[in-house]
mmCIF file of C-alpha atoms in Angstrom:
data_model
loop_
_atom_site.group_PDB
_atom_site.id
_atom_site.type_symbol
_atom_site.label_atom_id
_atom_site.label_comp_id
_atom_site.label_asym_id
_atom_site.label_seq_id
_atom_site.Cartn_x
_atom_site.Cartn_y
_atom_site.Cartn_z
ATOM 1 C CA UNK A 1 12.966 -8.040 -15.973
ATOM 2 C CA UNK A 2 11.688 -11.297 -17.652
ATOM 3 C CA UNK A 3 8.447 -12.384 -16.522
ATOM 4 C CA UNK A 4 6.770 -15.885 -17.502
ATOM 5 C CA UNK A 5 6.045 -16.878 -21.118
ATOM 6 C CA UNK A 6 6.972 -13.424 -21.747
ATOM 7 C CA UNK A 7 4.136 -11.666 -20.072
ATOM 8 C CA UNK A 8 4.406 -8.431 -19.278
ATOM 9 C CA UNK A 9 2.434 -6.120 -16.516
ATOM 10 C CA UNK A 10 0.747 -3.285 -17.726
ATOM 11 C CA UNK A 11 2.099 -0.443 -16.620
ATOM 12 C CA UNK A 12 0.541 2.410 -14.338
ATOM 13 C CA UNK A 13 -1.959 4.127 -16.022
ATOM 14 C CA UNK A 14 -1.747 1.901 -19.180
ATOM 15 C CA UNK A 15 -5.646 1.555 -20.594
ATOM 16 C CA UNK A 16 -6.705 -1.776 -21.653
ATOM 17 C CA UNK A 17 -8.256 -1.822 -25.010
ATOM 18 C CA UNK A 18 -12.041 -1.316 -25.331
ATOM 19 C CA UNK A 19 -14.317 -3.799 -25.967
ATOM 20 C CA UNK A 20 -18.315 -4.020 -27.141
ATOM 21 C CA UNK A 21 -19.399 -5.325 -23.703
ATOM 22 C CA UNK A 22 -17.658 -2.566 -22.012
ATOM 23 C CA UNK A 23 -19.850 0.638 -23.834
ATOM 24 C CA UNK A 24 -17.033 2.335 -24.609
ATOM 25 C CA UNK A 25 -15.403 2.570 -21.369
ATOM 26 C CA UNK A 26 -11.649 2.284 -20.923
ATOM 27 C CA UNK A 27 -10.566 0.283 -17.654
ATOM 28 C CA UNK A 28 -7.207 0.469 -16.091
ATOM 29 C CA UNK A 29 -6.037 -2.930 -14.596
ATOM 30 C CA UNK A 30 -6.830 -2.786 -10.683
ATOM 31 C CA UNK A 31 -4.079 -4.851 -9.774
ATOM 32 C CA UNK A 32 -1.337 -2.267 -11.331
ATOM 33 C CA UNK A 33 -2.804 1.153 -10.448
ATOM 34 C CA UNK A 34 -0.828 1.604 -7.461
ATOM 35 C CA UNK A 35 2.613 0.144 -8.661
ATOM 36 C CA UNK A 36 3.561 4.228 -9.178
ATOM 37 C CA UNK A 37 2.205 4.955 -5.504
ATOM 38 C CA UNK A 38 4.426 2.052 -3.993
ATOM 39 C CA UNK A 39 7.367 3.051 -6.493
ATOM 40 C CA UNK A 40 7.045 6.616 -4.860
ATOM 41 C CA UNK A 41 6.741 5.475 -1.583
ATOM 42 C CA UNK A 42 10.030 3.384 -2.146
ATOM 43 C CA UNK A 43 11.594 6.506 -3.428
ATOM 44 C CA UNK A 44 10.529 8.381 -0.087
ATOM 45 C CA UNK A 45 11.594 5.707 2.191
ATOM 46 C CA UNK A 46 15.047 5.626 0.287
ATOM 47 C CA UNK A 47 15.167 9.410 0.827
ATOM 48 C CA UNK A 48 15.077 8.700 4.736
ATOM 49 C CA UNK A 49 17.130 6.146 4.805
ATOM 50 C CA UNK A 50 19.950 7.973 3.070
ATOM 51 C CA UNK A 51 19.846 10.762 5.426
ATOM 52 C CA UNK A 52 20.016 8.242 8.344
ATOM 53 C CA UNK A 53 15.986 9.387 9.066
ATOM 54 C CA UNK A 54 14.213 6.115 9.618
ATOM 55 C CA UNK A 55 14.708 2.783 8.113
ATOM 56 C CA UNK A 56 11.833 1.368 6.135
ATOM 57 C CA UNK A 57 11.498 -1.520 3.517
ATOM 58 C CA UNK A 58 9.146 -3.061 1.262
ATOM 59 C CA UNK A 59 8.528 -6.271 2.414
ATOM 60 C CA UNK A 60 9.061 -8.847 -0.349
ATOM 61 C CA UNK A 61 6.111 -11.494 -0.980
ATOM 62 C CA UNK A 62 7.254 -14.911 -0.227
ATOM 63 C CA UNK A 63 6.902 -16.861 -3.393
ATOM 64 C CA UNK A 64 7.956 -20.653 -3.858
ATOM 65 C CA UNK A 65 10.015 -20.711 -7.114
ATOM 66 C CA UNK A 66 8.583 -24.395 -8.868
ATOM 67 C CA UNK A 67 10.872 -24.180 -12.329
ATOM 68 C CA UNK A 68 14.213 -22.050 -13.332
ATOM 69 C CA UNK A 69 15.012 -21.759 -17.023
ATOM 70 C CA UNK A 70 18.541 -21.730 -16.714
ATOM 71 C CA UNK A 71 19.229 -21.604 -20.825
ATOM 72 C CA UNK A 72 18.343 -17.678 -20.228
ATOM 73 C CA UNK A 73 20.050 -16.709 -17.086
ATOM 74 C CA UNK A 74 17.990 -18.285 -14.342
ATOM 75 C CA UNK A 75 14.574 -17.060 -15.506
ATOM 76 C CA UNK A 76 11.843 -17.994 -12.960
ATOM 77 C CA UNK A 77 9.047 -19.882 -15.469
ATOM 78 C CA UNK A 78 6.798 -21.176 -12.605
ATOM 79 C CA UNK A 79 6.116 -19.802 -8.691
ATOM 80 C CA UNK A 80 3.459 -19.421 -6.652
ATOM 81 C CA UNK A 81 3.055 -17.189 -3.510
ATOM 82 C CA UNK A 82 4.174 -19.335 -0.865
ATOM 83 C CA UNK A 83 1.699 -17.880 1.984
ATOM 84 C CA UNK A 84 -0.880 -14.368 2.289
ATOM 85 C CA UNK A 85 1.262 -11.344 2.639
ATOM 86 C CA UNK A 86 0.848 -9.540 5.512
ATOM 87 C CA UNK A 87 1.810 -5.359 4.924
ATOM 88 C CA UNK A 88 3.710 -3.442 2.488
ATOM 89 C CA UNK A 89 6.055 -2.119 4.561
ATOM 90 C CA UNK A 90 7.630 -2.237 8.034
ATOM 91 C CA UNK A 91 10.905 -0.497 10.010
ATOM 92 C CA UNK A 92 12.258 1.490 12.476
ATOM 93 C CA UNK A 93 11.809 5.372 13.480
ATOM 94 C CA UNK A 94 13.171 6.819 16.534
ATOM 95 C CA UNK A 95 13.547 3.194 18.438
ATOM 96 C CA UNK A 96 9.711 2.468 17.416
ATOM 97 C CA UNK A 97 8.744 -0.155 15.104
ATOM 98 C CA UNK A 98 6.477 0.633 12.550
ATOM 99 C CA UNK A 99 4.669 -1.387 10.152
ATOM 100 C CA UNK A 100 1.937 0.152 7.319
ATOM 101 C CA UNK A 101 0.030 -0.756 4.439
ATOM 102 C CA UNK A 102 -0.358 1.109 1.175
ATOM 103 C CA UNK A 103 -3.448 1.513 -0.913
ATOM 104 C CA UNK A 104 -5.185 3.496 -3.630
ATOM 105 C CA UNK A 105 -8.553 3.914 -4.558
ATOM 106 C CA UNK A 106 -9.912 5.906 -7.576
ATOM 107 C CA UNK A 107 -13.316 6.502 -5.929
ATOM 108 C CA UNK A 108 -14.078 9.831 -5.716
ATOM 109 C CA UNK A 109 -16.463 9.269 -2.409
ATOM 110 C CA UNK A 110 -15.220 6.101 -0.548
ATOM 111 C CA UNK A 111 -12.609 3.626 -0.036
ATOM 112 C CA UNK A 112 -13.875 -0.671 -0.618
ATOM 113 C CA UNK A 113 -13.206 -2.658 2.614
ATOM 114 C CA UNK A 114 -12.809 -5.881 0.204
ATOM 115 C CA UNK A 115 -9.417 -4.201 -0.484
ATOM 116 C CA UNK A 116 -7.915 -5.279 2.842
ATOM 117 C CA UNK A 117 -7.564 -8.890 2.928
ATOM 118 C CA UNK A 118 -8.770 -10.111 6.876
ATOM 119 C CA UNK A 119 -4.666 -11.513 7.169
ATOM 120 C CA UNK A 120 -3.636 -7.335 6.973
ATOM 121 C CA UNK A 121 -6.229 -6.602 9.465
ATOM 122 C CA UNK A 122 -5.052 -9.722 11.674
ATOM 123 C CA UNK A 123 -1.248 -8.459 11.793
ATOM 124 C CA UNK A 124 -1.760 -4.648 12.380
ATOM 125 C CA UNK A 125 -3.873 -5.799 15.542
ATOM 126 C CA UNK A 126 -0.834 -7.808 16.514
ATOM 127 C CA UNK A 127 1.338 -5.015 15.878
ATOM 128 C CA UNK A 128 -0.532 -2.699 18.204
ATOM 129 C CA UNK A 129 -0.578 -5.128 20.940
ATOM 130 C CA UNK A 130 3.118 -5.188 20.548
ATOM 131 C CA UNK A 131 2.999 -1.197 21.109
ATOM 132 C CA UNK A 132 4.000 -0.857 17.515
ATOM 133 C CA UNK A 133 3.156 2.011 15.267
ATOM 134 C CA UNK A 134 0.714 0.835 12.456
ATOM 135 C CA UNK A 135 -0.678 2.804 10.169
ATOM 136 C CA UNK A 136 -2.198 2.998 6.172
ATOM 137 C CA UNK A 137 -1.339 5.400 3.383
ATOM 138 C CA UNK A 138 -4.467 5.750 1.172
ATOM 139 C CA UNK A 139 -3.934 7.441 -2.233
ATOM 140 C CA UNK A 140 -7.332 9.021 -3.336
ATOM 141 C CA UNK A 141 -6.387 9.010 -7.462
ATOM 142 C CA UNK A 142 -9.186 10.905 -8.551
ATOM 143 C CA UNK A 143 -9.189 13.347 -5.666
ATOM 144 C CA UNK A 144 -4.864 13.663 -6.009
ATOM 145 C CA UNK A 145 -4.412 13.448 -2.399
ATOM 146 C CA UNK A 146 -2.872 11.150 0.174
ATOM 147 C CA UNK A 147 -3.900 10.448 3.494
ATOM 148 C CA UNK A 148 -2.109 8.737 6.677
ATOM 149 C CA UNK A 149 -4.756 6.787 8.390
ATOM 150 C CA UNK A 150 -4.142 5.171 11.939
ATOM 151 C CA UNK A 151 -4.984 1.330 11.522
ATOM 152 C CA UNK A 152 -6.756 1.670 14.747
ATOM 153 C CA UNK A 153 -9.288 3.566 13.091
ATOM 154 C CA UNK A 154 -9.357 0.958 10.053
ATOM 155 C CA UNK A 155 -9.609 -1.668 12.186
ATOM 156 C CA UNK A 156 -12.641 -0.549 14.539
ATOM 157 C CA UNK A 157 -14.506 -0.030 11.304
ATOM 158 C CA UNK A 158 -13.308 -3.101 9.453
ATOM 159 C CA UNK A 159 -14.863 -5.185 12.706
ATOM 160 C CA UNK A 160 -17.921 -2.817 13.161
ATOM 161 C CA UNK A 161 -19.047 -2.835 9.313
ATOM 162 C CA UNK A 162 -21.207 0.400 9.491
ATOM 163 C CA UNK A 163 -20.775 -0.005 5.804
ATOM 164 C CA UNK A 164 -18.778 -1.836 3.432
ATOM 165 C CA UNK A 165 -16.562 1.092 2.471
ATOM 166 C CA UNK A 166 -15.113 3.937 4.213
ATOM 167 C CA UNK A 167 -16.291 7.138 2.672
ATOM 168 C CA UNK A 168 -13.817 9.770 1.928
ATOM 169 C CA UNK A 169 -15.156 12.467 4.139
ATOM 170 C CA UNK A 170 -14.057 9.665 7.234
ATOM 171 C CA UNK A 171 -10.613 9.456 6.107
ATOM 172 C CA UNK A 172 -10.584 13.393 5.542
ATOM 173 C CA UNK A 173 -11.834 13.277 9.151
ATOM 174 C CA UNK A 174 -10.043 10.760 11.158
ATOM 175 C CA UNK A 175 -6.469 10.984 8.600
ATOM 176 C CA UNK A 176 -4.134 13.442 8.016
ATOM 177 C CA UNK A 177 -3.297 14.602 4.597
ATOM 178 C CA UNK A 178 0.092 13.694 3.186
ATOM 179 C CA UNK A 179 2.721 16.592 1.990
ATOM 180 C CA UNK A 180 3.466 15.714 -1.392
ATOM 181 C CA UNK A 181 6.343 17.400 -2.944
ATOM 182 C CA UNK A 182 9.648 16.346 -5.261
ATOM 183 C CA UNK A 183 11.827 14.801 -2.416
ATOM 184 C CA UNK A 184 10.587 13.040 -0.941
ATOM 185 C CA UNK A 185 7.871 12.345 -2.803
ATOM 186 C CA UNK A 186 4.962 11.522 -0.006
ATOM 187 C CA UNK A 187 6.941 12.880 2.975
ATOM 188 C CA UNK A 188 4.670 10.934 5.752
ATOM 189 C CA UNK A 189 7.291 10.678 8.495
ATOM 190 C CA UNK A 190 6.292 14.649 10.025
ATOM 191 C CA UNK A 191 2.843 13.087 10.308
ATOM 192 C CA UNK A 192 3.926 9.954 12.353
ATOM 193 C CA UNK A 193 6.131 12.077 14.656
ATOM 194 C CA UNK A 194 2.651 14.057 14.773
ATOM 195 C CA UNK A 195 0.466 11.499 15.250
ATOM 196 C CA UNK A 196 1.916 8.681 16.932
ATOM 197 C CA UNK A 197 5.040 10.421 19.135
ATOM 198 C CA UNK A 198 3.381 12.924 20.753
#
């Protein structure tokens, strides 16, 4: 893929060079740490689609193209986000609309609430008010575990703000461990069935 002015994003897990100020500590760009997680979810969704189990797609982020360089095969050289996006995924499973957000955290102890923009909370509240299924898939990178957490729990926690992050112990208590395997990588549909449809 061609990026504006030759800028290429840092791959998942790629280490940024250490600076003297970082006191010898390497950092991973936070904007890219969830890319491998989303790629795995996309593969899982494709697995579900191919077997006619569900139709779930990644929602594109709306952009407004300002400048295109046609000398290089219609390369977008300048664009901006048209509006704030809502959630990552939506679709249909067994006649029910579902909508969810995928998040990653490197912390072993908590998931920071500042990782959830208010427009995502507002959107998921609207989904629930219309009888849709709404949840988060939270990847705890350091624990090598992923949990399905109903949006209603996160929405309540977000509004009550007993603290600025959700403890991992609460995620484990109120969430459901997603089975990981080869194909699909994250088999979350059985949990959707168990949590929302029984």
